[in-house]
XYZ file of C-alpha atoms in Angstrom:
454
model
C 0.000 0.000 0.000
C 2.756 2.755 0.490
C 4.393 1.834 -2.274
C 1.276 2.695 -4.476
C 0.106 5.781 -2.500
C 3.404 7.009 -3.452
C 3.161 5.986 -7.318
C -0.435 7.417 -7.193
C 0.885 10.662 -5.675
C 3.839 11.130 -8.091
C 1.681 10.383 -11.215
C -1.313 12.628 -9.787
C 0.590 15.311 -8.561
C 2.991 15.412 -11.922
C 4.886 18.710 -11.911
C 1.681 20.553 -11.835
C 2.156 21.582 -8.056
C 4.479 24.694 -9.431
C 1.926 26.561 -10.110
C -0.569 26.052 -7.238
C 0.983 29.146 -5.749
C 0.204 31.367 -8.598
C -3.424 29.486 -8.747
C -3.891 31.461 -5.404
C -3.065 34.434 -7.027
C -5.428 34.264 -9.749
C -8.565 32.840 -7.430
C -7.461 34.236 -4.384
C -7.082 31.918 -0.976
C -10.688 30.447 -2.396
C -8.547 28.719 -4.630
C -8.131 26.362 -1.997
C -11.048 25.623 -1.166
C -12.048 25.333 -5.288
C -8.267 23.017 -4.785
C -10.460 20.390 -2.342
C -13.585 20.674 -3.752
C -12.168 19.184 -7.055
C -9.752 16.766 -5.443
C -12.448 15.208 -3.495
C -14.716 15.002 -6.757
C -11.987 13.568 -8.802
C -11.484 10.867 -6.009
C -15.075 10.018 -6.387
C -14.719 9.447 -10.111
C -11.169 7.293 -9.461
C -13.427 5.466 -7.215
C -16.267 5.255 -9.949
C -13.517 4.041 -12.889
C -12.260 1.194 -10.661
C -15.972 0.315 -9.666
C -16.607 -0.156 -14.083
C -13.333 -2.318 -14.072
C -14.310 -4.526 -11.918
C -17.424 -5.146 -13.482
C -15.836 -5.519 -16.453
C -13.452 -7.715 -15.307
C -16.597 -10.030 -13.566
C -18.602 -10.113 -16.699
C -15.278 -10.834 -18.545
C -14.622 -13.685 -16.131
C -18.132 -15.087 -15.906
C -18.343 -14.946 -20.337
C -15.004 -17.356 -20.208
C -16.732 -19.887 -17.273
C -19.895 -19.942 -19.433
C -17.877 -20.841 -22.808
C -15.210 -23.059 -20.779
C -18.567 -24.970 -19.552
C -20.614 -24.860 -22.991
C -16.543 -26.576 -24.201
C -17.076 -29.057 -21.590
C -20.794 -29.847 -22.574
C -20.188 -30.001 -25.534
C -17.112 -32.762 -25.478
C -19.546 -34.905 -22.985
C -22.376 -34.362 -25.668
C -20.121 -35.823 -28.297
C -18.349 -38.717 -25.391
C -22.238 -39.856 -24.765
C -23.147 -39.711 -28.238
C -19.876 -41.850 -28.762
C -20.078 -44.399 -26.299
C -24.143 -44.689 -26.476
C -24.665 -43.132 -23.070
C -28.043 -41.342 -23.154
C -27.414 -39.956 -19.894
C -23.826 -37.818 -20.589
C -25.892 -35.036 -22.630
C -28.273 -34.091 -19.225
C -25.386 -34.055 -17.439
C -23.560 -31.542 -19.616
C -26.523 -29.569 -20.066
C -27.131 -29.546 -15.968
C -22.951 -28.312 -16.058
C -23.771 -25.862 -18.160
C -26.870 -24.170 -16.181
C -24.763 -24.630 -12.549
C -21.767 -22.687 -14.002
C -24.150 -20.116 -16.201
C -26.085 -19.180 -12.596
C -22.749 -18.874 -10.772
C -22.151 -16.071 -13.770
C -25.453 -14.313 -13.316
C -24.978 -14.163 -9.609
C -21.112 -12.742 -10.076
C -22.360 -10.424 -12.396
C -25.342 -9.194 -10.741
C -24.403 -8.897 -7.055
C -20.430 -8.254 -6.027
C -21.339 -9.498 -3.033
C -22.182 -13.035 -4.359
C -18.947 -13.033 -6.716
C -18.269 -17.276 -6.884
C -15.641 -15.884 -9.974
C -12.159 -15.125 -9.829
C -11.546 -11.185 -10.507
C -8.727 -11.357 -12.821
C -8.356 -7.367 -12.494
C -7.029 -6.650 -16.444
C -9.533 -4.494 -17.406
C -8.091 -0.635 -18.244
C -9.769 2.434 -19.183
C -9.795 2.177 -22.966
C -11.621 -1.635 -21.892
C -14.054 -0.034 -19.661
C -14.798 2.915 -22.442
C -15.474 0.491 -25.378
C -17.692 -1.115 -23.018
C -19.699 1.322 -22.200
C -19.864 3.370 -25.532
C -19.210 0.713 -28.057
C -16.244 0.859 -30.827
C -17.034 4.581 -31.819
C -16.550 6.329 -28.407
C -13.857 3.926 -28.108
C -12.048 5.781 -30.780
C -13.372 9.007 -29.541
C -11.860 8.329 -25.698
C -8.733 7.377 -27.165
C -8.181 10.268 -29.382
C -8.694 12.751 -25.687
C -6.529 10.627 -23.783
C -4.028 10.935 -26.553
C -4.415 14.497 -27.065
C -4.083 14.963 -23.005
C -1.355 13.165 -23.513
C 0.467 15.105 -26.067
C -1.027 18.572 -24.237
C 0.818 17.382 -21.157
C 4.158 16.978 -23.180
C 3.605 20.460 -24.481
C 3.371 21.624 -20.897
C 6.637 19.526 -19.557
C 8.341 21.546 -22.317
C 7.225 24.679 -21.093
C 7.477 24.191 -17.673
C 11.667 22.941 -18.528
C 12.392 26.292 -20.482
C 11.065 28.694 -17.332
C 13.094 26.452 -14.882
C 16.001 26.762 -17.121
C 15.451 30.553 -17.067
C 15.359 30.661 -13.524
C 17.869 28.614 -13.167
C 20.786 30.506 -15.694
C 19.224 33.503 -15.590
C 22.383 35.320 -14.040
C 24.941 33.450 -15.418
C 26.810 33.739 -18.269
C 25.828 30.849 -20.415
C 21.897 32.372 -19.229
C 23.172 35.503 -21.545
C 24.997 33.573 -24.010
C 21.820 31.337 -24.833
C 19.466 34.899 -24.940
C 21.545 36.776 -27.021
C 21.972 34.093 -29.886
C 18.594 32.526 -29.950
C 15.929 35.488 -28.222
C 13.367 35.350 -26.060
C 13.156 31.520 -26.971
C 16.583 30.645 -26.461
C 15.828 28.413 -23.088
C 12.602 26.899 -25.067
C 15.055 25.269 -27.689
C 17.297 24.331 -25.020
C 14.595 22.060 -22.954
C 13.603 20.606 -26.544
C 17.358 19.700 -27.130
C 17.914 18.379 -23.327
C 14.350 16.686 -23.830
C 13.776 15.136 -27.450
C 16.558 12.542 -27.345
C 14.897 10.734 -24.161
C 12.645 10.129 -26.682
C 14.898 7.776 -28.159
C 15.948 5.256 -25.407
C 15.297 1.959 -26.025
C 14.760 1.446 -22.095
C 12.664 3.849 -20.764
C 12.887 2.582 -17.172
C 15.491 4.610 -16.251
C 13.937 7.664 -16.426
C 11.136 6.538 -13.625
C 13.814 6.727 -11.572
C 13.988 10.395 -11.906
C 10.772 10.816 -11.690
C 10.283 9.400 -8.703
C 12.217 12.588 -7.612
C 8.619 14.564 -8.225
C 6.736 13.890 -4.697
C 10.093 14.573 -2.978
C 10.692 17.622 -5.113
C 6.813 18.965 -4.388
C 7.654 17.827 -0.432
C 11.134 19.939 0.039
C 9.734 23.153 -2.126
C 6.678 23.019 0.289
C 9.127 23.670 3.559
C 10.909 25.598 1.876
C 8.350 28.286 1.436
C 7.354 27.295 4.718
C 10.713 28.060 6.092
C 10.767 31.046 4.248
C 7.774 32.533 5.700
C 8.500 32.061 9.117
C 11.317 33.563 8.955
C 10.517 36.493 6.759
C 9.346 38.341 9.545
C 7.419 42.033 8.666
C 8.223 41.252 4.677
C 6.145 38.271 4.988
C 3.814 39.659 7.010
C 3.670 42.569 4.380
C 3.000 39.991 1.525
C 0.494 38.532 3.176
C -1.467 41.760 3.610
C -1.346 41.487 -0.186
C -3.192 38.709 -0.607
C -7.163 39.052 -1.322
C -9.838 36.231 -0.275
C -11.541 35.850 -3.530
C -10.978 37.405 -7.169
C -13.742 36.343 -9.241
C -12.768 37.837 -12.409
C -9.696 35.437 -12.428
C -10.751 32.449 -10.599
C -12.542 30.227 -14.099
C -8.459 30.005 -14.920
C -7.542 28.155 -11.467
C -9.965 25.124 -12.250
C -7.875 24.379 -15.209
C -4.582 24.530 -13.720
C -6.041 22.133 -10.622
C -7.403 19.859 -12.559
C -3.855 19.614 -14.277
C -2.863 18.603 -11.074
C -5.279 16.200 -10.294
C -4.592 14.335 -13.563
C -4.127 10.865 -14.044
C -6.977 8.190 -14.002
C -6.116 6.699 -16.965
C -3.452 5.080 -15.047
C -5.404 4.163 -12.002
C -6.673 0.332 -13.528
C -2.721 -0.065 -14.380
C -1.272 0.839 -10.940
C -4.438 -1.526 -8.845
C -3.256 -4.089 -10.964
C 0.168 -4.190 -10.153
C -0.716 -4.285 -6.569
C -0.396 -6.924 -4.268
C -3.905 -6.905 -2.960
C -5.645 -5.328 -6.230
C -9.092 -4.999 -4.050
C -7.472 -2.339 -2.007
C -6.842 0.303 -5.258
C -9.836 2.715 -4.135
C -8.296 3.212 -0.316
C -4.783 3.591 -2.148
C -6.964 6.148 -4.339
C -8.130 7.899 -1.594
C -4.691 8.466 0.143
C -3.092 9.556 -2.837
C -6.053 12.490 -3.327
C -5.686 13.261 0.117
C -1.791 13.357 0.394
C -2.061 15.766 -2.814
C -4.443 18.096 -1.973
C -2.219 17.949 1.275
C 1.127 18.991 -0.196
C -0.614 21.833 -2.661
C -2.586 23.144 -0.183
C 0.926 23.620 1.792
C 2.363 24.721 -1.376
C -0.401 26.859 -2.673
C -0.842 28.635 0.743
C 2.814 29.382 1.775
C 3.654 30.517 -1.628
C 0.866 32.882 -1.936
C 1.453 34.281 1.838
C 4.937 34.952 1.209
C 4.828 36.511 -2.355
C 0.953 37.726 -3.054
C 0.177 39.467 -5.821
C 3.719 39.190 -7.239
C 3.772 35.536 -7.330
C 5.553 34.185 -10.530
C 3.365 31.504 -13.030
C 6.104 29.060 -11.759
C 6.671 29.366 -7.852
C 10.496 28.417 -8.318
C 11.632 31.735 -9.485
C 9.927 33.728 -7.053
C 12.732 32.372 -4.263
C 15.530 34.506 -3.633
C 17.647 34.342 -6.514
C 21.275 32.383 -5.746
C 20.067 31.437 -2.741
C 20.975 27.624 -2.078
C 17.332 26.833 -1.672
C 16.326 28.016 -4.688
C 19.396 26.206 -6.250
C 17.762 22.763 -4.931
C 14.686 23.268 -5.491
C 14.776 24.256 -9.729
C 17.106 21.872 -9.878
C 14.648 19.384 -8.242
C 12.214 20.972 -10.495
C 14.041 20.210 -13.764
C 14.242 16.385 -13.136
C 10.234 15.970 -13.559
C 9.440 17.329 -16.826
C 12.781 15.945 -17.744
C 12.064 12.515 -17.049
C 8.207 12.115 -17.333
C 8.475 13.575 -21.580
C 8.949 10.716 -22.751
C 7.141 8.421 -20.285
C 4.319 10.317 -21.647
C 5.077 10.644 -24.970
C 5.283 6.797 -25.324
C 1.537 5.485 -25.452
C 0.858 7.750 -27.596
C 3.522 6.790 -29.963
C 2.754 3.053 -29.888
C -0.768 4.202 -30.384
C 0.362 5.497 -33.648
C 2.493 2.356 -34.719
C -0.752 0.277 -33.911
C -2.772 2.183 -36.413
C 0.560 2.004 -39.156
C -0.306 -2.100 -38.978
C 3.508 -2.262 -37.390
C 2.994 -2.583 -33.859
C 5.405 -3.817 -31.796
C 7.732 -5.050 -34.338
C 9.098 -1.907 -36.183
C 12.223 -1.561 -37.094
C 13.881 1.098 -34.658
C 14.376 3.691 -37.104
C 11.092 3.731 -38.005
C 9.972 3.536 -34.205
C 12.308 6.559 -33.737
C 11.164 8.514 -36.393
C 7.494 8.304 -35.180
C 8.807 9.718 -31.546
C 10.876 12.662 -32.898
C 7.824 12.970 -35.236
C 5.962 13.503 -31.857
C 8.187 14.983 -29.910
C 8.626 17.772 -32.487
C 4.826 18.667 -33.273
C 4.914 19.014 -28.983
C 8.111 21.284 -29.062
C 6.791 23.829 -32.019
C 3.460 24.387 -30.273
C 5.097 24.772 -26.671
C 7.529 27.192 -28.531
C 4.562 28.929 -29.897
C 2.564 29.075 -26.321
C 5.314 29.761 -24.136
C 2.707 30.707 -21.099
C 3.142 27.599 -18.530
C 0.604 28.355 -16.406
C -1.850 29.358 -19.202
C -1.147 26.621 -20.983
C -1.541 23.849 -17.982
C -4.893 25.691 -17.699
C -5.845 25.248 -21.159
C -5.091 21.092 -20.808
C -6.305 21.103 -17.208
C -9.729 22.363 -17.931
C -9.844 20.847 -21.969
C -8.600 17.811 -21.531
C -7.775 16.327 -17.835
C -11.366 17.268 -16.951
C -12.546 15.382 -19.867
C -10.539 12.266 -19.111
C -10.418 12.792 -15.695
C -13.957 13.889 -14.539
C -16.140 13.698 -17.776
C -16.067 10.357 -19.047
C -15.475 8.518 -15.855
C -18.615 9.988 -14.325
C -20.376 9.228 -17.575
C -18.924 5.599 -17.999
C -20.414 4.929 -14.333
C -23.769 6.066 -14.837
C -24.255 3.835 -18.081
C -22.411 1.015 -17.130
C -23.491 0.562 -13.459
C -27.204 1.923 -14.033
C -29.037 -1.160 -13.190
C -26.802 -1.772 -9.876
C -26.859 1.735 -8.502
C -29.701 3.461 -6.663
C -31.310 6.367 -7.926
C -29.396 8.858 -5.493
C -26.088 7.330 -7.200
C -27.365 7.930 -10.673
C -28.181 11.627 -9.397
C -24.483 11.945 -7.856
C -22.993 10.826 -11.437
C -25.322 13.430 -13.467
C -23.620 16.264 -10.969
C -20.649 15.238 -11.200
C -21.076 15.265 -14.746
C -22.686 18.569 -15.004
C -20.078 20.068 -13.135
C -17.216 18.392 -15.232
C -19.078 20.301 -18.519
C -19.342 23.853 -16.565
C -15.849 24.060 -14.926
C -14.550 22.440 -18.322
C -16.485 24.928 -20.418
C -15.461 27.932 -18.291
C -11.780 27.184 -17.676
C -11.139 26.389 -20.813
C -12.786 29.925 -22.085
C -10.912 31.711 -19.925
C -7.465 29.794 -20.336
C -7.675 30.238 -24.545
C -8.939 34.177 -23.761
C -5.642 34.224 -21.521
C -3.196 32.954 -24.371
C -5.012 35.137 -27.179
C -4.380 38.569 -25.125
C -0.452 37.456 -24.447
C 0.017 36.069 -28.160
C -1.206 39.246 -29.352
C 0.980 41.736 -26.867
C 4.199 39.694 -27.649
């Protein structure tokens, strides 16, 4: 169980806790509660996803008893038939009806499960079942593009930690004066692309596991920073407003960025020991989240206010050793989680090429620079981190996230859940739409005004 808490945490979190600080900025300190509100809505719908695979996963089990049985009747049919027994057929067929009402009752009541749960089913497996082969494709093709947005967003975040992190050193001016403004955006996409091209991508997990720590020490730092500021904390914090409603549509996108990551929920219960305990892992890793933001969100904003940078790493004192560790901690997660991302999408694409696993490795590299450059030219072209998480967040994470999940439930458990559950999914679905609708307004109204002042 700790060990998946802490996977769950690290693939939730991502390195979308940078910008809880400036989230607070935009929605004020209601931004936390709008931070808790969603993470306890998005645990719901974890809970609801793992609920649809493991009726999938009973109905799955229960088809293969029913044809292993209608096998085995049939091969008595043909032994009786053989032999001249007139009795062997009865027997297969009376087989057949024990083993088909041992199916019924698994599917029907959980609590009378006489089946096996093999837990394989994921979310693509839960979506075709519930919406057939075209929403299948239609699923698929948001995950993918969340996918993709989230790349664009790694690249992004790696070019403003780069600028904080060289910005007064030499080889910071160096890189500005040859290339421009977007001189650290082609250095992340040359430090990034050619992860893409590993032929082992397990290594770079290990960096990644560097994110929860990385979200843990900037968190006491800007807790240490605080305390000890004395009256210029104290004077930041006076800065600070409760609630700015003009602003606040932008924070749902950039929280649901954070909260991203239920596509990999059915992977991560089934690599569990005890696969029946995935929702309680879910739960811990929401809480343990919203924990660490809130710490982060709240400190950051108290001790900066209304001058809080878009990423919270280059609002610490600059050559400080603090702020040394912590963009430095800060550069490992986009870093190592490009291509980790990058790569269903790109086997995705060799699926529907008729290759598949096979391809040659040129033409399996090809298809990830492909990728990998499509993600770098639009992150070069919306170099706005925090609008841009926003833009995903509210797009695409709610969709995959919220959205579907919600609506999956409902159709797929509609016979089994009582009408006050059927009302809970149609909320949560309704709210999905609105803060979806709104956030992402407000996000692409964000990026329009900056595209056109640059």
């Amino acid at each position: 169980m700790p060990a998946t808490v802490f996977n769950l945490v690290n693939v939730i979190m991502g390195a979308g806790y940078v910008s809880i600080p400036f989230a607070c900025r935009q929605g004020g300190w209601a931004a936390l509660a709008v931070l808790w509100l969603l993470g306890a809505v998005f645990c719901y719908t974890g809970h609801a996803l793992l609920q649809c695979c493991q009726m999938v996963d009973h109905e799955s089990a229960a088809a293969a008893a029913a044809a292993a049985a209608a096998a085995a009747a049939a091969a008595a049919a043909g032994t009786g038939a053989e032999t001249g027994d007139p009795t062997a057929a009865p027997r297969a067929d009376s087989a057949v009806s024990a083993i088909g009402s041992k199916a019924d009752s698994s599917s029907n009541s959980s609590s009378r499960v006489q089946l096996a749960v093999p837990y394989k089913a994921g979310y693509e497996a839960v979506a075709g079942r519930a919406f057939g082969q075209l929403g299948l494709a239609v699923v698929s093709g948001i995950m993918y593009a969340e996918l993709l947005g989230i790349c664009c967003v790694y690249v992004v975040l790696e070019a403003e930690t780069l600028a904080t992190l060289l910005a007064n050193t030499q080889l910071g001016a160096t890189i500005t004066q040859l290339a421009g403004p977007s001189g650290f955006g082609l250095l992340a996409c040359v430090l990034m692309v050619p992860t893409v091209l590993l032929p082992d991508l397990n290594a770079l997990s290990v960096l990644g596991a560097l994110g929860v720590m990385a979200a843990a020490i900037v968190g006491f730092a800007l807790a240490g920073l605080f305390c000890s500021g004395g009256s210029a904390a104290l004077s930041a914090l006076a800065d600070t407003t409760l609630l700015k409603l003009q602003t606040l549509p932008q924070v749902l996108g950039v929280l649901a960025f954070v909260y991203a990551g239920h596509s990999t929920f059915p992977i991560v219960q089934q690599s569990m020991a005890q696969p029946a305990a995935g929702p309680k892992a879910v739960t811990w890793g929401y809480a343990i989240t919203a924990a660490i933001c809130t710490v982060l969100g709240g400190f950051g904003y108290a001790l900066y206010g209304s001058s809080t940078s878009a990423v919270i790493t280059a609002s610490l004192p600059p050559l400080s050793l603090i702020a040394l560790l912590c963009t430095c901690l800060t550069l490992c997660n986009p870093f190592s989680a490009f291509a980790l991302t990058l790569e269903p999408v790109a086997l995705a694409v060799q699926q529907q090429l008729g290759r598949g696993q096979s391809t040659l490795y040129p033409v399996r590299a090809a298809i990830r620079l492909g990728l990998a450059a499509a993600c770098c030219a639009t992150a070069l072209s919306l170099p706005y981190v925090a609008d841009l998480m926003a833009f995903v967040g509210a797009l695409l994470t709610m969709s995959i996230s919220l959205i579907i999940p919600a609506l999956m439930h409902a159709v797929l458990m509609r016979q089994r859940l009582p009408l006050w559950g059927l009302a809970l999914d149609a909320a949560v679905l309704l709210l999905g739409v609105a803060c979806a609708s709104v956030g992402a307004t407000s996000a692409y109204q964000s990026l329009q005004l900056k595209l056109a002042a640059a």
